[in-house]
C-alpha cells in the first residue's frame, strides 16, 4: 500500500493563504505609512487633533490586519490538519502491519500473490457432555 501524502492542491492552497497573509500585513503597514505622510501634510491645520490622527490611521489599516489574522488562522488550522491526517494515517498503517504480522507467519509463504491461498480454521466452542 502506498503511503498517502497530503494532496498537492491542499498544499498549494495553504501556501496561497500564507502569501495572502503576508500581503495583507504588508499592505496594512504600507497604509499606515501613507496615512502618516498624509496627516503630516495637514498637521498645522486646526482640524487635526491627536484623536483624529489615531482614528484615521486605525480606520485605514485595521481591516487589513484583521484580514491577515483571519487568513493566518485558516492557514495554521489547515497545516495542523494536514499534519494530523498524515500522523493518523501512519499510525493506522503501522497498527494494521503489526496485526497482520502477528496473525500470520510468513516463513512458509513467499507472498500471497504467488497463487497460494490462506485458509482459516474456526474452532467451535466445545460442548460439555452431560453425565
mmCIF file of N, CA and C in Angstrom:
data_model
loop_
_atom_site.group_PDB
_atom_site.id
_atom_site.type_symbol
_atom_site.label_atom_id
_atom_site.label_comp_id
_atom_site.label_asym_id
_atom_site.label_seq_id
_atom_site.Cartn_x
_atom_site.Cartn_y
_atom_site.Cartn_z
ATOM 1 N N UNK A 1 0.851 -1.176 0.000
ATOM 2 C CA UNK A 1 0.000 0.000 0.000
ATOM 3 C C UNK A 1 0.900 1.243 0.000
ATOM 4 N N UNK A 2 0.616 2.150 -0.877
ATOM 5 C CA UNK A 2 1.418 3.361 -0.957
ATOM 6 C C UNK A 2 1.097 4.299 0.198
ATOM 7 N N UNK A 3 2.128 4.987 0.622
ATOM 8 C CA UNK A 3 1.957 5.967 1.690
ATOM 9 C C UNK A 3 1.214 7.178 1.136
ATOM 10 N N UNK A 4 0.127 7.541 1.761
ATOM 11 C CA UNK A 4 -0.693 8.653 1.274
ATOM 12 C C UNK A 4 -0.111 9.972 1.754
ATOM 13 N N UNK A 5 0.134 10.880 0.836
ATOM 14 C CA UNK A 5 0.637 12.208 1.133
ATOM 15 C C UNK A 5 -0.513 13.195 1.031
ATOM 16 N N UNK A 6 -0.388 14.334 1.724
ATOM 17 C CA UNK A 6 -1.421 15.357 1.548
ATOM 18 C C UNK A 6 -1.497 15.754 0.076
ATOM 19 N N UNK A 7 -2.684 15.990 -0.386
ATOM 20 C CA UNK A 7 -2.868 16.311 -1.796
ATOM 21 C C UNK A 7 -2.159 17.615 -2.140
ATOM 22 N N UNK A 8 -1.687 17.665 -3.365
ATOM 23 C CA UNK A 8 -0.950 18.829 -3.834
ATOM 24 C C UNK A 8 -1.810 20.084 -3.790
ATOM 25 N N UNK A 9 -3.096 19.943 -4.096
ATOM 26 C CA UNK A 9 -3.989 21.110 -4.066
ATOM 27 C C UNK A 9 -4.110 21.676 -2.656
ATOM 28 N N UNK A 10 -4.131 20.823 -1.646
ATOM 29 C CA UNK A 10 -4.178 21.310 -0.265
ATOM 30 C C UNK A 10 -2.928 22.113 0.067
ATOM 31 N N UNK A 11 -1.777 21.603 -0.357
ATOM 32 C CA UNK A 11 -0.530 22.312 -0.068
ATOM 33 C C UNK A 11 -0.470 23.645 -0.810
ATOM 34 N N UNK A 12 -0.916 23.652 -2.060
ATOM 35 C CA UNK A 12 -0.929 24.903 -2.822
ATOM 36 C C UNK A 12 -1.872 25.904 -2.174
ATOM 37 N N UNK A 13 -3.032 25.448 -1.727
ATOM 38 C CA UNK A 13 -3.997 26.333 -1.069
ATOM 39 C C UNK A 13 -3.417 26.906 0.225
ATOM 40 N N UNK A 14 -2.716 26.094 0.988
ATOM 41 C CA UNK A 14 -2.100 26.572 2.234
ATOM 42 C C UNK A 14 -1.019 27.606 1.933
ATOM 43 N N UNK A 15 -0.214 27.351 0.921
ATOM 44 C CA UNK A 15 0.833 28.310 0.542
ATOM 45 C C UNK A 15 0.209 29.636 0.107
ATOM 46 N N UNK A 16 -0.879 29.552 -0.671
ATOM 47 C CA UNK A 16 -1.570 30.775 -1.100
ATOM 48 C C UNK A 16 -2.105 31.545 0.104
ATOM 49 N N UNK A 17 -2.625 30.842 1.112
ATOM 50 C CA UNK A 17 -3.113 31.522 2.319
ATOM 51 C C UNK A 17 -1.978 32.238 3.053
ATOM 52 N N UNK A 18 -0.820 31.599 3.153
ATOM 53 C CA UNK A 18 0.319 32.262 3.799
ATOM 54 C C UNK A 18 0.772 33.485 3.004
ATOM 55 N N UNK A 19 0.758 33.392 1.674
ATOM 56 C CA UNK A 19 1.134 34.539 0.845
ATOM 57 C C UNK A 19 0.132 35.674 1.018
ATOM 58 N N UNK A 20 -1.160 35.341 1.053
ATOM 59 C CA UNK A 20 -2.183 36.366 1.286
ATOM 60 C C UNK A 20 -2.022 37.016 2.650
ATOM 61 N N UNK A 21 -1.682 36.220 3.650
ATOM 62 C CA UNK A 21 -1.446 36.764 4.990
ATOM 63 C C UNK A 21 -0.320 37.792 4.964
ATOM 64 N N UNK A 22 0.783 37.429 4.332
ATOM 65 C CA UNK A 22 1.915 38.365 4.241
ATOM 66 C C UNK A 22 1.525 39.617 3.469
ATOM 67 N N UNK A 23 0.741 39.441 2.409
ATOM 68 C CA UNK A 23 0.318 40.600 1.610
ATOM 69 C C UNK A 23 -0.597 41.526 2.412
ATOM 70 N N UNK A 24 -1.538 40.956 3.170
ATOM 71 C CA UNK A 24 -2.434 41.785 3.991
ATOM 72 C C UNK A 24 -1.654 42.566 5.045
ATOM 73 N N UNK A 25 -0.725 41.902 5.734
ATOM 74 C CA UNK A 25 0.061 42.604 6.749
ATOM 75 C C UNK A 25 0.963 43.670 6.120
ATOM 76 N N UNK A 26 1.559 43.349 4.983
ATOM 77 C CA UNK A 26 2.426 44.332 4.317
ATOM 78 C C UNK A 26 1.615 45.539 3.846
ATOM 79 N N UNK A 27 0.427 45.292 3.295
ATOM 80 C CA UNK A 27 -0.383 46.415 2.840
ATOM 81 C C UNK A 27 -0.915 47.232 4.020
ATOM 82 N N UNK A 28 -1.195 46.573 5.134
ATOM 83 C CA UNK A 28 -1.595 47.305 6.333
ATOM 84 C C UNK A 28 -0.493 48.236 6.820
ATOM 85 N N UNK A 29 0.756 47.742 6.836
ATOM 86 C CA UNK A 29 1.881 48.591 7.225
ATOM 87 C C UNK A 29 2.106 49.714 6.215
ATOM 88 N N UNK A 30 1.965 49.404 4.933
ATOM 89 C CA UNK A 30 2.100 50.420 3.895
ATOM 90 C C UNK A 30 1.019 51.491 4.043
ATOM 91 N N UNK A 31 -0.177 51.066 4.388
ATOM 92 C CA UNK A 31 -1.287 52.008 4.572
ATOM 93 C C UNK A 31 -1.039 52.912 5.784
ATOM 94 N N UNK A 32 -0.427 52.381 6.831
ATOM 95 C CA UNK A 32 -0.069 53.211 7.991
ATOM 96 C C UNK A 32 0.940 54.280 7.573
ATOM 97 N N UNK A 33 1.935 53.885 6.785
ATOM 98 C CA UNK A 33 2.947 54.848 6.328
ATOM 99 C C UNK A 33 2.310 55.932 5.473
ATOM 100 N N UNK A 34 1.424 55.547 4.558
ATOM 101 C CA UNK A 34 0.752 56.538 3.708
ATOM 102 C C UNK A 34 -0.111 57.474 4.557
ATOM 103 N N UNK A 35 -0.796 56.923 5.560
ATOM 104 C CA UNK A 35 -1.642 57.747 6.429
ATOM 105 C C UNK A 35 -0.818 58.744 7.223
ATOM 106 N N UNK A 36 0.322 58.311 7.712
ATOM 107 C CA UNK A 36 1.190 59.218 8.476
ATOM 108 C C UNK A 36 1.715 60.333 7.573
ATOM 109 N N UNK A 37 2.105 59.994 6.354
ATOM 110 C CA UNK A 37 2.566 61.025 5.407
ATOM 111 C C UNK A 37 1.450 62.013 5.080
ATOM 112 N N UNK A 38 0.248 61.498 4.911
ATOM 113 C CA UNK A 38 -0.891 62.357 4.595
ATOM 114 C C UNK A 38 -1.209 63.299 5.757
ATOM 115 N N UNK A 39 -1.181 62.750 6.957
ATOM 116 C CA UNK A 39 -1.509 63.563 8.135
ATOM 117 C C UNK A 39 -0.412 64.610 8.396
ATOM 118 N N UNK A 40 0.827 64.275 8.131
ATOM 119 C CA UNK A 40 1.905 65.240 8.382
ATOM 120 C C UNK A 40 1.788 66.469 7.488
ATOM 121 N N UNK A 41 1.168 66.312 6.331
ATOM 122 C CA UNK A 41 0.966 67.488 5.471
ATOM 123 C C UNK A 41 -0.127 68.403 6.015
ATOM 124 N N UNK A 42 -1.040 67.874 6.798
ATOM 125 C CA UNK A 42 -2.124 68.689 7.385
ATOM 126 C C UNK A 42 -1.921 68.922 8.879
ATOM 127 N N UNK A 43 -0.752 68.722 9.377
ATOM 128 C CA UNK A 43 -0.504 68.818 10.816
ATOM 129 C C UNK A 43 -0.733 70.216 11.371
ATOM 130 N N UNK A 44 -0.514 71.243 10.618
ATOM 131 C CA UNK A 44 -0.687 72.608 11.112
ATOM 132 C C UNK A 44 -2.140 73.057 11.083
ATOM 133 N N UNK A 45 -3.013 72.245 10.507
ATOM 134 C CA UNK A 45 -4.422 72.611 10.424
ATOM 135 C C UNK A 45 -5.079 72.477 11.793
ATOM 136 N N UNK A 46 -6.087 73.290 12.024
ATOM 137 C CA UNK A 46 -6.782 73.247 13.317
ATOM 138 C C UNK A 46 -7.729 72.050 13.410
ATOM 139 N N UNK A 47 -8.016 71.400 12.277
ATOM 140 C CA UNK A 47 -8.932 70.248 12.295
ATOM 141 C C UNK A 47 -8.245 68.948 12.694
ATOM 142 N N UNK A 48 -6.934 68.957 12.723
ATOM 143 C CA UNK A 48 -6.184 67.740 13.037
ATOM 144 C C UNK A 48 -5.891 67.727 14.532
ATOM 145 N N UNK A 49 -6.440 66.718 15.214
ATOM 146 C CA UNK A 49 -6.172 66.513 16.636
ATOM 147 C C UNK A 49 -5.564 65.121 16.808
ATOM 148 N N UNK A 50 -5.080 64.870 17.997
ATOM 149 C CA UNK A 50 -4.475 63.552 18.248
ATOM 150 C C UNK A 50 -5.494 62.432 18.081
ATOM 151 N N UNK A 51 -6.711 62.683 18.521
ATOM 152 C CA UNK A 51 -7.763 61.683 18.403
ATOM 153 C C UNK A 51 -8.085 61.420 16.929
ATOM 154 N N UNK A 52 -8.152 62.454 16.122
ATOM 155 C CA UNK A 52 -8.427 62.286 14.691
ATOM 156 C C UNK A 52 -7.303 61.524 13.991
ATOM 157 N N UNK A 53 -6.062 61.800 14.405
ATOM 158 C CA UNK A 53 -4.916 61.120 13.793
ATOM 159 C C UNK A 53 -4.987 59.616 14.058
ATOM 160 N N UNK A 54 -5.202 59.246 15.296
ATOM 161 C CA UNK A 54 -5.277 57.828 15.667
ATOM 162 C C UNK A 54 -6.459 57.152 14.973
ATOM 163 N N UNK A 55 -7.589 57.832 14.952
ATOM 164 C CA UNK A 55 -8.774 57.280 14.312
ATOM 165 C C UNK A 55 -8.547 57.091 12.807
ATOM 166 N N UNK A 56 -7.899 58.032 12.162
ATOM 167 C CA UNK A 56 -7.658 57.944 10.723
ATOM 168 C C UNK A 56 -6.693 56.807 10.394
ATOM 169 N N UNK A 57 -5.616 56.697 11.164
ATOM 170 C CA UNK A 57 -4.627 55.647 10.913
ATOM 171 C C UNK A 57 -5.230 54.275 11.194
ATOM 172 N N UNK A 58 -5.903 54.140 12.314
ATOM 173 C CA UNK A 58 -6.502 52.846 12.662
ATOM 174 C C UNK A 58 -7.597 52.466 11.673
ATOM 175 N N UNK A 59 -8.432 53.430 11.299
ATOM 176 C CA UNK A 59 -9.526 53.142 10.379
ATOM 177 C C UNK A 59 -9.070 52.746 8.996
ATOM 178 N N UNK A 60 -7.927 53.263 8.573
ATOM 179 C CA UNK A 60 -7.467 52.969 7.220
ATOM 180 C C UNK A 60 -6.690 51.658 7.131
ATOM 181 N N UNK A 61 -6.179 51.156 8.242
ATOM 182 C CA UNK A 61 -5.318 49.976 8.158
ATOM 183 C C UNK A 61 -5.796 48.768 8.955
ATOM 184 N N UNK A 62 -6.731 48.944 9.868
ATOM 185 C CA UNK A 62 -7.126 47.842 10.743
ATOM 186 C C UNK A 62 -7.783 46.696 9.982
ATOM 187 N N UNK A 63 -8.521 47.017 8.929
ATOM 188 C CA UNK A 63 -9.206 45.967 8.177
ATOM 189 C C UNK A 63 -8.205 45.007 7.528
ATOM 190 N N UNK A 64 -7.041 45.512 7.123
ATOM 191 C CA UNK A 64 -6.019 44.655 6.504
ATOM 192 C C UNK A 64 -5.347 43.760 7.536
ATOM 193 N N UNK A 65 -5.162 44.275 8.737
ATOM 194 C CA UNK A 65 -4.591 43.441 9.795
ATOM 195 C C UNK A 65 -5.570 42.354 10.232
ATOM 196 N N UNK A 66 -6.850 42.673 10.280
ATOM 197 C CA UNK A 66 -7.860 41.671 10.628
ATOM 198 C C UNK A 66 -7.930 40.596 9.541
ATOM 199 N N UNK A 67 -7.915 41.007 8.272
ATOM 200 C CA UNK A 67 -7.933 40.042 7.169
ATOM 201 C C UNK A 67 -6.689 39.165 7.201
ATOM 202 N N UNK A 68 -5.525 39.749 7.511
ATOM 203 C CA UNK A 68 -4.295 38.969 7.636
ATOM 204 C C UNK A 68 -4.366 37.975 8.771
ATOM 205 N N UNK A 69 -4.957 38.387 9.888
ATOM 206 C CA UNK A 69 -5.104 37.487 11.029
ATOM 207 C C UNK A 69 -6.040 36.324 10.708
ATOM 208 N N UNK A 70 -7.132 36.612 10.001
ATOM 209 C CA UNK A 70 -8.084 35.555 9.632
ATOM 210 C C UNK A 70 -7.432 34.560 8.678
ATOM 211 N N UNK A 71 -6.724 35.045 7.662
ATOM 212 C CA UNK A 71 -6.086 34.122 6.722
ATOM 213 C C UNK A 71 -4.943 33.350 7.385
ATOM 214 N N UNK A 72 -4.229 33.978 8.302
ATOM 215 C CA UNK A 72 -3.191 33.273 9.038
ATOM 216 C C UNK A 72 -3.795 32.157 9.889
ATOM 217 N N UNK A 73 -4.898 32.424 10.542
ATOM 218 C CA UNK A 73 -5.577 31.407 11.343
ATOM 219 C C UNK A 73 -6.014 30.237 10.470
ATOM 220 N N UNK A 74 -6.588 30.540 9.317
ATOM 221 C CA UNK A 74 -7.003 29.480 8.399
ATOM 222 C C UNK A 74 -5.832 28.651 7.910
ATOM 223 N N UNK A 75 -4.730 29.292 7.585
ATOM 224 C CA UNK A 75 -3.549 28.571 7.111
ATOM 225 C C UNK A 75 -2.964 27.681 8.201
ATOM 226 N N UNK A 76 -2.922 28.176 9.429
ATOM 227 C CA UNK A 76 -2.393 27.378 10.538
ATOM 228 C C UNK A 76 -3.301 26.182 10.819
ATOM 229 N N UNK A 77 -4.602 26.386 10.779
ATOM 230 C CA UNK A 77 -5.534 25.276 11.009
ATOM 231 C C UNK A 77 -5.380 24.218 9.923
ATOM 232 N N UNK A 78 -5.306 24.630 8.669
ATOM 233 C CA UNK A 78 -5.159 23.656 7.582
ATOM 234 C C UNK A 78 -3.815 22.939 7.646
ATOM 235 N N UNK A 79 -2.760 23.644 8.026
ATOM 236 C CA UNK A 79 -1.455 22.997 8.179
ATOM 237 C C UNK A 79 -1.497 21.958 9.287
ATOM 238 N N UNK A 80 -2.115 22.294 10.395
ATOM 239 C CA UNK A 80 -2.235 21.360 11.508
ATOM 240 C C UNK A 80 -3.069 20.145 11.125
ATOM 241 N N UNK A 81 -4.165 20.360 10.402
ATOM 242 C CA UNK A 81 -4.996 19.238 9.969
ATOM 243 C C UNK A 81 -4.254 18.329 8.997
ATOM 244 N N UNK A 82 -3.459 18.884 8.100
ATOM 245 C CA UNK A 82 -2.677 18.053 7.185
ATOM 246 C C UNK A 82 -1.661 17.212 7.938
ATOM 247 N N UNK A 83 -0.981 17.807 8.912
ATOM 248 C CA UNK A 83 -0.019 17.045 9.711
ATOM 249 C C UNK A 83 -0.719 15.968 10.521
ATOM 250 N N UNK A 84 -1.855 16.306 11.102
ATOM 251 C CA UNK A 84 -2.602 15.348 11.898
ATOM 252 C C UNK A 84 -3.106 14.201 11.026
ATOM 253 N N UNK A 85 -3.589 14.504 9.834
ATOM 254 C CA UNK A 85 -4.067 13.480 8.916
ATOM 255 C C UNK A 85 -2.934 12.525 8.543
ATOM 256 N N UNK A 86 -1.763 13.061 8.282
ATOM 257 C CA UNK A 86 -0.611 12.234 7.937
ATOM 258 C C UNK A 86 -0.214 11.355 9.116
ATOM 259 N N UNK A 87 -0.191 11.900 10.330
ATOM 260 C CA UNK A 87 0.169 11.119 11.517
ATOM 261 C C UNK A 87 -0.845 10.021 11.796
ATOM 262 N N UNK A 88 -2.122 10.323 11.633
ATOM 263 C CA UNK A 88 -3.156 9.311 11.859
ATOM 264 C C UNK A 88 -3.033 8.196 10.831
ATOM 265 N N UNK A 89 -2.810 8.564 9.580
ATOM 266 C CA UNK A 89 -2.679 7.569 8.529
ATOM 267 C C UNK A 89 -1.487 6.654 8.807
ATOM 268 N N UNK A 90 -0.353 7.229 9.205
ATOM 269 C CA UNK A 90 0.822 6.414 9.505
ATOM 270 C C UNK A 90 0.584 5.510 10.710
ATOM 271 N N UNK A 91 -0.127 5.985 11.711
ATOM 272 C CA UNK A 91 -0.415 5.165 12.894
ATOM 273 C C UNK A 91 -1.329 4.005 12.540
ATOM 274 N N UNK A 92 -2.347 4.260 11.723
ATOM 275 C CA UNK A 92 -3.265 3.188 11.317
ATOM 276 C C UNK A 92 -2.530 2.171 10.458
ATOM 277 N N UNK A 93 -1.691 2.636 9.557
ATOM 278 C CA UNK A 93 -0.921 1.739 8.711
ATOM 279 C C UNK A 93 0.008 0.879 9.549
ATOM 280 N N UNK A 94 0.669 1.461 10.536
ATOM 281 C CA UNK A 94 1.553 0.711 11.417
ATOM 282 C C UNK A 94 0.764 -0.297 12.240
ATOM 283 N N UNK A 95 -0.409 0.094 12.731
ATOM 284 C CA UNK A 95 -1.248 -0.807 13.505
ATOM 285 C C UNK A 95 -1.686 -1.984 12.657
ATOM 286 N N UNK A 96 -2.096 -1.727 11.419
ATOM 287 C CA UNK A 96 -2.504 -2.812 10.525
ATOM 288 C C UNK A 96 -1.337 -3.738 10.208
ATOM 289 N N UNK A 97 -0.152 -3.187 9.986
ATOM 290 C CA UNK A 97 1.025 -4.022 9.721
ATOM 291 C C UNK A 97 1.359 -4.889 10.927
ATOM 292 N N UNK A 98 1.236 -4.341 12.125
ATOM 293 C CA UNK A 98 1.505 -5.123 13.333
ATOM 294 C C UNK A 98 0.492 -6.243 13.502
ATOM 295 N N UNK A 99 -0.769 -5.987 13.220
ATOM 296 C CA UNK A 99 -1.790 -7.028 13.329
ATOM 297 C C UNK A 99 -1.549 -8.139 12.317
ATOM 298 N N UNK A 100 -1.244 -7.757 11.085
ATOM 299 C CA UNK A 100 -1.030 -8.755 10.040
ATOM 300 C C UNK A 100 0.184 -9.610 10.372
ATOM 301 N N UNK A 101 1.268 -8.999 10.814
ATOM 302 C CA UNK A 101 2.468 -9.771 11.114
ATOM 303 C C UNK A 101 2.283 -10.634 12.355
ATOM 304 N N UNK A 102 1.414 -10.261 13.278
ATOM 305 C CA UNK A 102 1.200 -11.092 14.461
ATOM 306 C C UNK A 102 0.236 -12.247 14.174
ATOM 307 N N UNK A 103 -0.632 -12.142 13.186
ATOM 308 C CA UNK A 103 -1.570 -13.212 12.862
ATOM 309 C C UNK A 103 -0.976 -14.255 11.923
ATOM 310 N N UNK A 104 -0.062 -13.876 11.076
ATOM 311 C CA UNK A 104 0.454 -14.781 10.060
ATOM 312 C C UNK A 104 1.950 -14.966 10.225
ATOM 313 N N UNK A 105 2.382 -16.183 9.963
ATOM 314 C CA UNK A 105 3.798 -16.474 9.935
ATOM 315 C C UNK A 105 4.200 -16.557 8.467
ATOM 316 N N UNK A 106 5.037 -15.644 8.027
ATOM 317 C CA UNK A 106 5.370 -15.544 6.610
ATOM 318 C C UNK A 106 6.528 -16.448 6.201
ATOM 319 N N UNK A 107 7.051 -17.252 7.118
ATOM 320 C CA UNK A 107 8.207 -18.071 6.767
ATOM 321 C C UNK A 107 7.884 -19.077 5.670
ATOM 322 N N UNK A 108 6.683 -19.608 5.648
ATOM 323 C CA UNK A 108 6.316 -20.622 4.666
ATOM 324 C C UNK A 108 5.830 -20.049 3.354
ATOM 325 N N UNK A 109 5.546 -18.783 3.285
ATOM 326 C CA UNK A 109 4.995 -18.167 2.081
ATOM 327 C C UNK A 109 5.953 -17.117 1.553
ATOM 328 N N UNK A 110 6.101 -17.076 0.227
ATOM 329 C CA UNK A 110 6.905 -16.001 -0.344
ATOM 330 C C UNK A 110 6.058 -14.748 -0.483
ATOM 331 N N UNK A 111 4.819 -14.917 -0.919
ATOM 332 C CA UNK A 111 3.868 -13.822 -0.954
ATOM 333 C C UNK A 111 2.491 -14.387 -1.234
ATOM 334 N N UNK A 112 1.468 -13.630 -0.960
ATOM 335 C CA UNK A 112 0.104 -14.068 -1.207
ATOM 336 C C UNK A 112 -0.187 -14.050 -2.706
ATOM 337 N N UNK A 113 0.507 -13.234 -3.451
ATOM 338 C CA UNK A 113 0.261 -13.107 -4.882
ATOM 339 C C UNK A 113 0.763 -14.302 -5.685
ATOM 340 N N UNK A 114 1.460 -15.245 -5.074
ATOM 341 C CA UNK A 114 2.009 -16.385 -5.808
ATOM 342 C C UNK A 114 0.972 -17.462 -6.083
ATOM 343 N N UNK A 115 -0.259 -17.189 -5.847
ATOM 344 C CA UNK A 115 -1.311 -18.173 -6.104
ATOM 345 C C UNK A 115 -1.649 -19.016 -4.895
ATOM 346 N N UNK A 116 -0.979 -18.808 -3.815
ATOM 347 C CA UNK A 116 -1.268 -19.577 -2.617
ATOM 348 C C UNK A 116 -2.414 -18.927 -1.880
ATOM 349 N N UNK A 117 -3.258 -19.761 -1.331
ATOM 350 C CA UNK A 117 -4.399 -19.240 -0.602
ATOM 351 C C UNK A 117 -4.213 -19.507 0.887
ATOM 352 N N UNK A 118 -4.623 -18.548 1.656
ATOM 353 C CA UNK A 118 -4.583 -18.707 3.102
ATOM 354 C C UNK A 118 -5.892 -19.333 3.555
ATOM 355 N N UNK A 119 -5.793 -20.328 4.423
ATOM 356 C CA UNK A 119 -7.001 -20.965 4.930
ATOM 357 C C UNK A 119 -7.144 -20.618 6.403
ATOM 358 N N UNK A 120 -8.341 -20.329 6.771
ATOM 359 C CA UNK A 120 -8.635 -20.007 8.159
ATOM 360 C C UNK A 120 -9.453 -21.145 8.739
ATOM 361 N N UNK A 121 -9.106 -21.549 9.923
ATOM 362 C CA UNK A 121 -9.883 -22.558 10.615
ATOM 363 C C UNK A 121 -10.532 -21.907 11.824
ATOM 364 N N UNK A 122 -11.820 -22.082 11.891
ATOM 365 C CA UNK A 122 -12.560 -21.516 13.013
ATOM 366 C C UNK A 122 -12.839 -22.645 13.989
ATOM 367 N N UNK A 123 -12.365 -22.512 15.183
ATOM 368 C CA UNK A 123 -12.601 -23.513 16.220
ATOM 369 C C UNK A 123 -13.913 -23.209 16.902
ATOM 370 N N UNK A 124 -14.779 -24.208 16.901
ATOM 371 C CA UNK A 124 -16.072 -24.023 17.554
ATOM 372 C C UNK A 124 -15.899 -24.344 19.034
ATOM 373 N N UNK A 125 -16.680 -23.672 19.875
ATOM 374 C CA UNK A 125 -16.564 -23.947 21.304
ATOM 375 C C UNK A 125 -16.940 -25.403 21.620
ATOM 376 N N UNK A 126 -16.230 -25.980 22.557
ATOM 377 C CA UNK A 126 -16.503 -27.376 22.947
ATOM 378 C C UNK A 126 -17.764 -27.438 23.790
ATOM 379 N N UNK A 127 -18.495 -28.457 23.545
ATOM 380 C CA UNK A 127 -19.707 -28.664 24.333
ATOM 381 C C UNK A 127 -19.401 -29.612 25.481
ATOM 382 N N UNK A 128 -19.982 -29.318 26.593
ATOM 383 C CA UNK A 128 -19.783 -30.201 27.744
ATOM 384 C C UNK A 128 -20.749 -31.360 27.646
ATOM 385 N N UNK A 129 -20.267 -32.463 27.926
ATOM 386 C CA UNK A 129 -21.157 -33.634 27.893
ATOM 387 C C UNK A 129 -21.873 -33.768 29.227
ATOM 388 N N UNK A 130 -23.102 -34.188 29.132
ATOM 389 C CA UNK A 130 -23.872 -34.371 30.373
ATOM 390 C C UNK A 130 -23.680 -35.781 30.881
ATOM 391 N N UNK A 131 -23.542 -35.953 32.120
ATOM 392 C CA UNK A 131 -23.355 -37.285 32.736
ATOM 393 C C UNK A 131 -24.592 -37.748 33.386
#
